[in-house]
Amino acid sequence: MTQAAKTGSDHLKALQDGRWISINGEVVSNHIEHPAFRAAVKTAADLYDFSSASPNLEKMTFRSPTSGRAVSRAWQLPTTYQELVERRQALEQIACNTSGWVGRTPDHVASTLSAMVMGIDLFERHGVKRASALQEYFTWARDNDIWAGYAIVPPQTDRQPPARQGDFINASVCDEDSEGITIKGARQLATGLPMAQELLLGAVQPLKPGDERASFTAMVPVNAKGVKLMSRKSYEQLAGSTFDYPLSSRFDENDTVVYCDEVKIPWDRVFVHNDIQMARAQWFDIPVMAYQNYPAQIRLSVKLRFLLGLAYRMAQENGLLALPPVMETLGQMAAEVNVVQGMITAMETNGVQYGKYFIPNSSIQYSAMVYSQSLYPAFIARMRELAGGSMLSLPSSVADFTSSATAEYVERTHGTAKRSAVDRVKLFNLGWDAIGSEFASRHAQYEIFYSGPAFGNRIRNYSAYDWGQATTLVDNFLSSYDGPAGPVLGA
């Protein structure tokens, strides 16, 4: 009998795994009920419930070729343009369910693993056993429709000498035997791990000779012995009410630093081992970097549409829509939203065959990453200009609406002839949480750096672009007329 699609209840059970996660000086015993994480965890469960509901099943899932189970289209390996579009429509719906505010939904690392499998020949050259481990893990992960996160960057303190001789700063192999490797040290920045079951540990930054111990890629359960998750401040926990912080209170996926305290990883979960060239090649010599950031652009397009709609509503509420400068600003923002959406369409229509698979155009994907890194802060700045002081004069909290001492005055000062104080404040609270709160500030930083530093993306875009199509135009034009020794045109 074919197993039913994964539900939110299934995911919650999987997250009750006894993992080690700390926040505010304590180790949390049951993070799915903790006020720092529970709303985000519920958001994760809701995504599975949506996908497994009968009306959404065909759009959101496909049948695993190994188990026959309905699993997320995030695990689908498209072989045609149509399959790529079907997959994108499912990922776009995932983004719509959070209005684009959860960056590391389960499709992100699923896309990473999918692209690795597309490039399985690279892993086979690295070693048949490592390729077999990758293929078997991918099959297991797909058939169980897991949610995975990753930590693939060394801690910034790795740039400094170790505090003590023999300290492991960047996570590295400290021991290995016939059963597997043992990892000690840290990796960052693991976004969304409170919502995830599995963790990919790898090295995306270049390694140099002598760094072989850090040149591994492996999957580990988040609750594995020795895995320590150290959470940043929880904006969810500080949000108070959904009315006051409608985004922070539900979509704070959280970021953690991962410390591996002698974590044993069996060989059947190790994909790269002791090879600094392979540690780099897995990201850039096969379409992993482009394919995993393609869903990120899909999510960003949804988020920008949401922000554009919010900017329009705030300007409308303030009676500004008829002003030419406001129309100009909103027109510019609408153009930018369309550019991001258009680049996604262009990635697909200009997609290429990669072996038997059909993948988005990598050059356009890298261009989209370069464009979006500078777009987001400018987009937010325009929203701030449109909002003006509207978000600075809000009541202190939802309690002001229920207190006998303040309720009447809140209505008098915030209500209008067309809109109640509750509805008006609700709108501008959303505006503040989107562009002014700590949650919003974290998102601004995230959108600029989640795909790496801008200079790196520009260099990758330089490498991916087909310069021949540009220089050929110039060369053909230069060859259309003679130099000083030749005849003068028009003579």
Coordinates of N, CA, C and O in Angstrom, one line a residue, residues 183-287:
I183 N 33.3 14.7 13.3 CA 33.5 16.1 13.0 C 33.5 16.9 14.3 O 32.7 16.7 15.2
K184 N 34.4 17.9 14.3 CA 34.5 18.8 15.5 C 34.7 20.2 14.9 O 35.5 20.5 14.0
G185 N 34.0 21.2 15.5 CA 34.1 22.6 15.1 C 32.7 23.1 14.7 O 31.7 22.5 14.8
A186 N 32.7 24.4 14.1 CA 31.5 25.1 13.9 C 31.3 25.4 12.4 O 32.3 25.4 11.6
R187 N 30.1 25.5 12.0 CA 29.7 26.0 10.7 C 28.5 27.0 10.9 O 27.7 26.8 11.8
Q188 N 28.3 27.9 10.0 CA 27.2 28.8 10.0 C 26.8 29.0 8.5 O 27.4 28.5 7.6
L189 N 25.7 29.7 8.2 CA 24.7 30.2 9.1 C 23.5 29.4 8.8 O 22.9 29.4 7.8
A190 N 23.1 28.5 9.8 CA 22.1 27.5 9.6 C 20.7 28.2 9.8 O 20.2 28.2 10.9
T191 N 20.1 28.6 8.7 CA 18.8 29.3 8.8 C 17.7 28.2 8.8 O 17.7 27.3 8.0
G192 N 16.7 28.4 9.7 CA 15.5 27.5 9.6 C 15.7 26.2 10.3 O 14.8 25.4 10.2
L193 N 16.8 25.9 11.0 CA 16.9 24.6 11.6 C 15.9 24.2 12.6 O 15.6 23.0 12.8
P194 N 15.3 25.2 13.4 CA 14.2 24.8 14.3 C 13.0 24.1 13.5 O 12.3 23.3 14.1
M195 N 13.0 24.3 12.2 CA 11.9 23.8 11.4 C 12.3 22.5 10.6 O 11.5 21.9 10.0
A196 N 13.6 22.2 10.7 CA 14.2 21.2 9.8 C 14.5 19.9 10.6 O 14.7 19.9 11.8
Q197 N 14.6 18.8 9.8 CA 14.9 17.5 10.4 C 16.4 17.1 10.2 O 17.0 16.4 11.0
E198 N 16.9 17.5 9.1 CA 18.3 17.1 8.7 C 19.1 18.3 8.4 O 18.6 19.4 8.1
L199 N 20.4 18.1 8.4 CA 21.4 19.2 8.3 C 22.5 18.8 7.3 O 23.1 17.7 7.5
L200 N 22.7 19.6 6.2 CA 23.8 19.4 5.3 C 25.0 20.2 5.8 O 24.9 21.4 6.0
L201 N 26.1 19.5 6.0 CA 27.3 20.2 6.4 C 28.3 20.2 5.2 O 28.5 19.1 4.6
G202 N 28.8 21.3 4.8 CA 29.7 21.4 3.6 C 30.5 22.6 3.7 O 30.5 23.4 4.7
A203 N 31.3 22.8 2.6 CA 32.2 24.0 2.6 C 32.0 24.7 1.2 O 32.5 24.1 0.2
V204 N 31.4 25.8 1.2 CA 31.2 26.5 0.0 C 32.3 27.5 -0.3 O 32.5 27.9 -1.5
Q205 N 33.0 28.0 0.7 CA 34.1 28.9 0.5 C 35.4 28.1 0.1 O 35.6 27.0 0.5
P206 N 36.2 28.7 -0.7 CA 37.4 28.1 -1.2 C 38.3 27.6 -0.1 O 38.5 28.3 0.9
L207 N 38.8 26.4 -0.2 CA 39.8 25.9 0.7 C 41.2 25.8 0.1 O 41.3 25.8 -1.1
K208 N 42.2 25.8 0.9 CA 43.5 25.8 0.4 C 44.3 24.6 0.8 O 43.8 23.9 1.8
P209 N 45.3 24.2 0.2 CA 46.1 23.0 0.6 C 46.4 23.1 2.1 O 46.8 24.1 2.6
G210 N 46.1 22.0 2.8 CA 46.3 22.0 4.3 C 44.9 22.0 4.9 O 44.8 21.7 6.1
D211 N 43.9 22.4 4.2 CA 42.5 22.4 4.7 C 41.7 21.1 4.4 O 40.5 21.1 4.5
E212 N 42.4 20.1 4.1 CA 41.7 18.8 3.6 C 40.7 18.3 4.7 O 39.6 17.8 4.3
R213 N 41.0 18.5 6.0 CA 40.1 18.0 7.0 C 38.7 18.7 7.0 O 37.8 18.2 7.5
A214 N 38.7 19.9 6.4 CA 37.5 20.7 6.4 C 36.7 20.4 5.1 O 35.6 20.9 4.9
S215 N 37.3 19.6 4.2 CA 36.7 19.4 2.8 C 35.8 18.2 2.8 O 36.1 17.2 2.1
F216 N 34.8 18.3 3.6 CA 33.8 17.2 3.6 C 32.4 17.7 3.3 O 32.1 18.9 3.6
T217 N 31.5 16.9 2.8 CA 30.1 17.2 2.7 C 29.4 16.0 3.2 O 29.6 14.9 2.7
A218 N 28.4 16.2 4.1 CA 27.7 15.1 4.7 C 26.4 15.6 5.2 O 26.2 16.8 5.5
M219 N 25.5 14.6 5.4 CA 24.2 14.9 6.0 C 24.2 14.3 7.4 O 24.6 13.2 7.6
V220 N 23.6 15.0 8.3 CA 23.5 14.5 9.7 C 22.1 14.9 10.2 O 21.6 16.0 9.9
P221 N 21.4 14.0 11.0 CA 20.2 14.4 11.6 C 20.4 15.6 12.6 O 21.4 15.6 13.3
V222 N 19.5 16.5 12.7 CA 19.6 17.6 13.5 C 19.8 17.2 15.0 O 20.4 17.9 15.8
N223 N 19.2 16.1 15.3 CA 19.3 15.6 16.7 C 20.4 14.7 17.0 O 20.5 14.0 18.0
A224 N 21.4 14.6 16.0 CA 22.5 13.7 16.2 C 23.3 14.0 17.5 O 23.5 15.2 17.8
K225 N 23.9 13.1 18.1 CA 24.7 13.3 19.3 C 25.9 14.2 19.0 O 26.6 14.0 18.0
G226 N 26.0 15.3 19.8 CA 27.1 16.2 19.6 C 26.7 17.4 18.7 O 27.5 18.4 18.7
V227 N 25.6 17.4 18.1 CA 25.2 18.6 17.3 C 24.6 19.6 18.2 O 23.5 19.4 18.9
K228 N 25.2 20.8 18.3 CA 24.7 21.9 19.1 C 24.2 23.1 18.3 O 25.0 23.6 17.4
L229 N 23.0 23.5 18.4 CA 22.4 24.6 17.7 C 22.3 25.8 18.6 O 21.6 25.7 19.7
M230 N 23.0 26.9 18.3 CA 23.0 28.1 19.1 C 22.2 29.1 18.4 O 22.6 29.7 17.4
S231 N 21.0 29.4 18.9 CA 20.1 30.3 18.2 C 20.4 31.8 18.5 O 20.9 32.2 19.6
R232 N 20.1 32.6 17.5 CA 20.1 34.1 17.7 C 18.9 34.4 18.5 O 18.0 33.6 18.8
K233 N 18.8 35.7 18.8 CA 17.5 36.3 19.4 C 16.3 35.9 18.6 O 16.3 35.9 17.4
S234 N 15.3 35.5 19.3 CA 14.0 35.1 18.6 C 13.1 36.3 18.5 O 12.6 36.9 19.5
Y235 N 12.8 36.8 17.3 CA 11.9 37.9 17.1 C 10.5 37.4 17.3 O 9.6 38.2 17.7
E236 N 10.2 36.2 17.1 CA 8.9 35.6 17.4 C 8.6 35.7 18.9 O 7.5 36.1 19.3
Q237 N 9.6 35.4 19.7 CA 9.4 35.4 21.2 C 9.1 36.8 21.7 O 8.4 37.0 22.7
L238 N 9.7 37.8 21.0 CA 9.6 39.2 21.5 C 8.4 39.9 20.8 O 8.1 41.1 21.1
A239 N 7.7 39.2 19.9 CA 6.7 39.9 19.1 C 5.5 40.3 19.9 O 4.8 41.3 19.5
G240 N 5.1 39.6 20.9 CA 3.9 40.0 21.7 C 2.7 39.4 21.1 O 2.3 38.3 21.4
S241 N 2.1 40.1 20.1 CA 0.9 39.7 19.5 C 1.0 39.7 18.0 O 1.8 40.5 17.4
T242 N 0.2 38.9 17.3 CA 0.2 38.9 15.8 C -0.3 40.3 15.3 O 0.1 40.7 14.3
F243 N -1.2 40.9 16.0 CA -1.7 42.2 15.6 C -0.6 43.2 15.6 O -0.5 44.0 14.6
D244 N 0.3 43.2 16.6 CA 1.4 44.2 16.6 C 2.5 43.8 15.7 O 3.1 44.7 15.1
Y245 N 2.8 42.5 15.5 CA 3.9 42.1 14.7 C 3.4 40.9 13.8 O 3.7 39.7 14.2
P246 N 2.7 41.1 12.8 CA 2.0 40.0 12.0 C 3.0 39.1 11.3 O 2.7 38.0 11.0
L247 N 4.2 39.6 11.0 CA 5.2 38.8 10.3 C 6.2 38.1 11.3 O 6.4 36.9 11.3
S248 N 6.7 38.9 12.2 CA 7.6 38.4 13.2 C 7.0 37.3 14.0 O 7.7 36.3 14.3
S249 N 5.8 37.4 14.3 CA 5.1 36.4 15.2 C 4.9 35.1 14.6 O 4.6 34.1 15.3
R250 N 5.0 35.0 13.2 CA 4.7 33.7 12.5 C 5.8 33.2 11.7 O 5.9 32.0 11.5
F251 N 6.6 34.1 11.1 CA 7.6 33.7 10.1 C 9.0 33.8 10.4 O 9.9 33.9 9.5
D252 N 9.4 33.9 11.7 CA 10.8 34.0 12.1 C 11.4 32.7 12.1 O 11.4 31.9 13.1
E253 N 12.0 32.3 10.9 CA 12.6 31.0 10.8 C 13.8 30.7 11.6 O 14.3 29.6 11.8
N254 N 14.4 31.8 12.1 CA 15.5 31.8 13.0 C 16.8 31.3 12.3 O 16.8 30.6 11.3
D255 N 17.9 31.8 12.8 CA 19.2 31.4 12.3 C 20.0 30.9 13.5 O 19.9 31.3 14.6
T256 N 20.9 29.9 13.2 CA 21.7 29.3 14.3 C 23.1 29.1 13.8 O 23.4 28.9 12.6
V257 N 24.0 29.1 14.8 CA 25.4 28.6 14.6 C 25.4 27.2 15.0 O 24.9 26.8 16.1
V258 N 26.0 26.3 14.2 CA 26.1 24.9 14.5 C 27.5 24.6 15.0 O 28.5 24.9 14.4
Y259 N 27.5 24.0 16.2 CA 28.8 23.4 16.7 C 28.7 21.9 16.8 O 27.8 21.3 17.3
C260 N 29.7 21.3 16.2 CA 29.8 19.8 16.2 C 30.8 19.4 17.2 O 32.0 19.7 17.1
D261 N 30.3 18.8 18.3 CA 31.1 18.4 19.4 C 31.4 16.9 19.2 O 30.8 16.0 19.9
E262 N 32.3 16.6 18.3 CA 32.7 15.2 18.0 C 31.5 14.4 17.5 O 31.0 13.5 18.1
V263 N 30.9 14.9 16.4 CA 29.7 14.3 15.8 C 30.2 13.2 14.8 O 30.9 13.4 13.9
K264 N 29.7 12.0 15.1 CA 30.0 10.8 14.3 C 29.0 10.7 13.1 O 27.8 10.7 13.3
I265 N 29.6 10.7 11.9 CA 28.7 10.6 10.7 C 29.1 9.3 9.9 O 30.2 9.2 9.5
P266 N 28.2 8.4 9.7 CA 28.5 7.2 9.0 C 28.8 7.4 7.5 O 28.3 8.4 6.9
W267 N 29.6 6.5 6.9 CA 30.0 6.7 5.6 C 28.9 6.8 4.6 O 29.0 7.5 3.5
D268 N 27.8 6.2 4.9 CA 26.6 6.3 3.9 C 25.9 7.6 3.9 O 25.0 7.8 3.2
R269 N 26.4 8.5 4.7 CA 25.9 9.9 4.7 C 27.0 10.9 4.3 O 26.8 12.1 4.4
V270 N 28.2 10.4 3.8 CA 29.3 11.3 3.5 C 29.4 11.3 1.9 O 29.6 10.3 1.3
F271 N 29.3 12.5 1.3 CA 29.3 12.6 -0.1 C 30.7 13.1 -0.6 O 31.0 12.8 -1.8
V272 N 31.4 13.9 0.2 CA 32.7 14.4 -0.2 C 33.6 14.2 1.0 O 33.2 14.5 2.1
H273 N 34.9 13.8 0.7 CA 35.8 13.5 1.8 C 37.2 13.8 1.4 O 37.7 13.3 0.3
N274 N 37.9 14.6 2.1 CA 39.3 14.8 2.0 C 39.8 15.2 0.6 O 40.7 14.7 0.1
D275 N 39.1 16.2 0.0 CA 39.4 16.6 -1.3 C 38.9 18.1 -1.5 O 37.8 18.4 -1.7
I276 N 39.9 19.0 -1.4 CA 39.6 20.4 -1.5 C 39.0 20.8 -2.8 O 38.2 21.8 -3.0
Q277 N 39.5 20.2 -3.9 CA 39.0 20.5 -5.2 C 37.6 20.1 -5.4 O 36.7 20.8 -5.9
M278 N 37.3 18.9 -4.9 CA 35.9 18.4 -5.0 C 34.9 19.2 -4.1 O 33.8 19.4 -4.5
A279 N 35.4 19.6 -3.0 CA 34.6 20.5 -2.1 C 34.1 21.7 -2.8 O 33.0 22.2 -2.6
R280 N 34.9 22.3 -3.7 CA 34.5 23.4 -4.5 C 33.7 23.0 -5.7 O 32.7 23.6 -6.0
A281 N 34.2 22.0 -6.4 CA 33.5 21.6 -7.6 C 32.1 21.2 -7.5 O 31.3 21.5 -8.4
Q282 N 31.7 20.6 -6.3 CA 30.3 20.2 -6.2 C 29.4 21.4 -6.2 O 28.2 21.2 -6.6
W283 N 29.8 22.6 -6.0 CA 29.0 23.8 -6.0 C 29.0 24.5 -7.4 O 27.9 25.0 -7.8
F284 N 30.1 24.4 -8.1 CA 30.3 25.3 -9.2 C 30.5 24.5 -10.5 O 30.3 25.1 -11.6
D285 N 30.9 23.3 -10.5 CA 31.2 22.6 -11.8 C 29.9 21.8 -12.2 O 29.9 21.3 -13.3
I286 N 29.0 21.7 -11.4 CA 27.6 21.2 -11.7 C 26.6 22.2 -11.3 O 27.0 23.1 -10.5
P287 N 25.4 22.2 -11.7 CA 24.5 23.4 -11.5 C 23.9 23.5 -10.1 O 22.8 24.0 -10.0

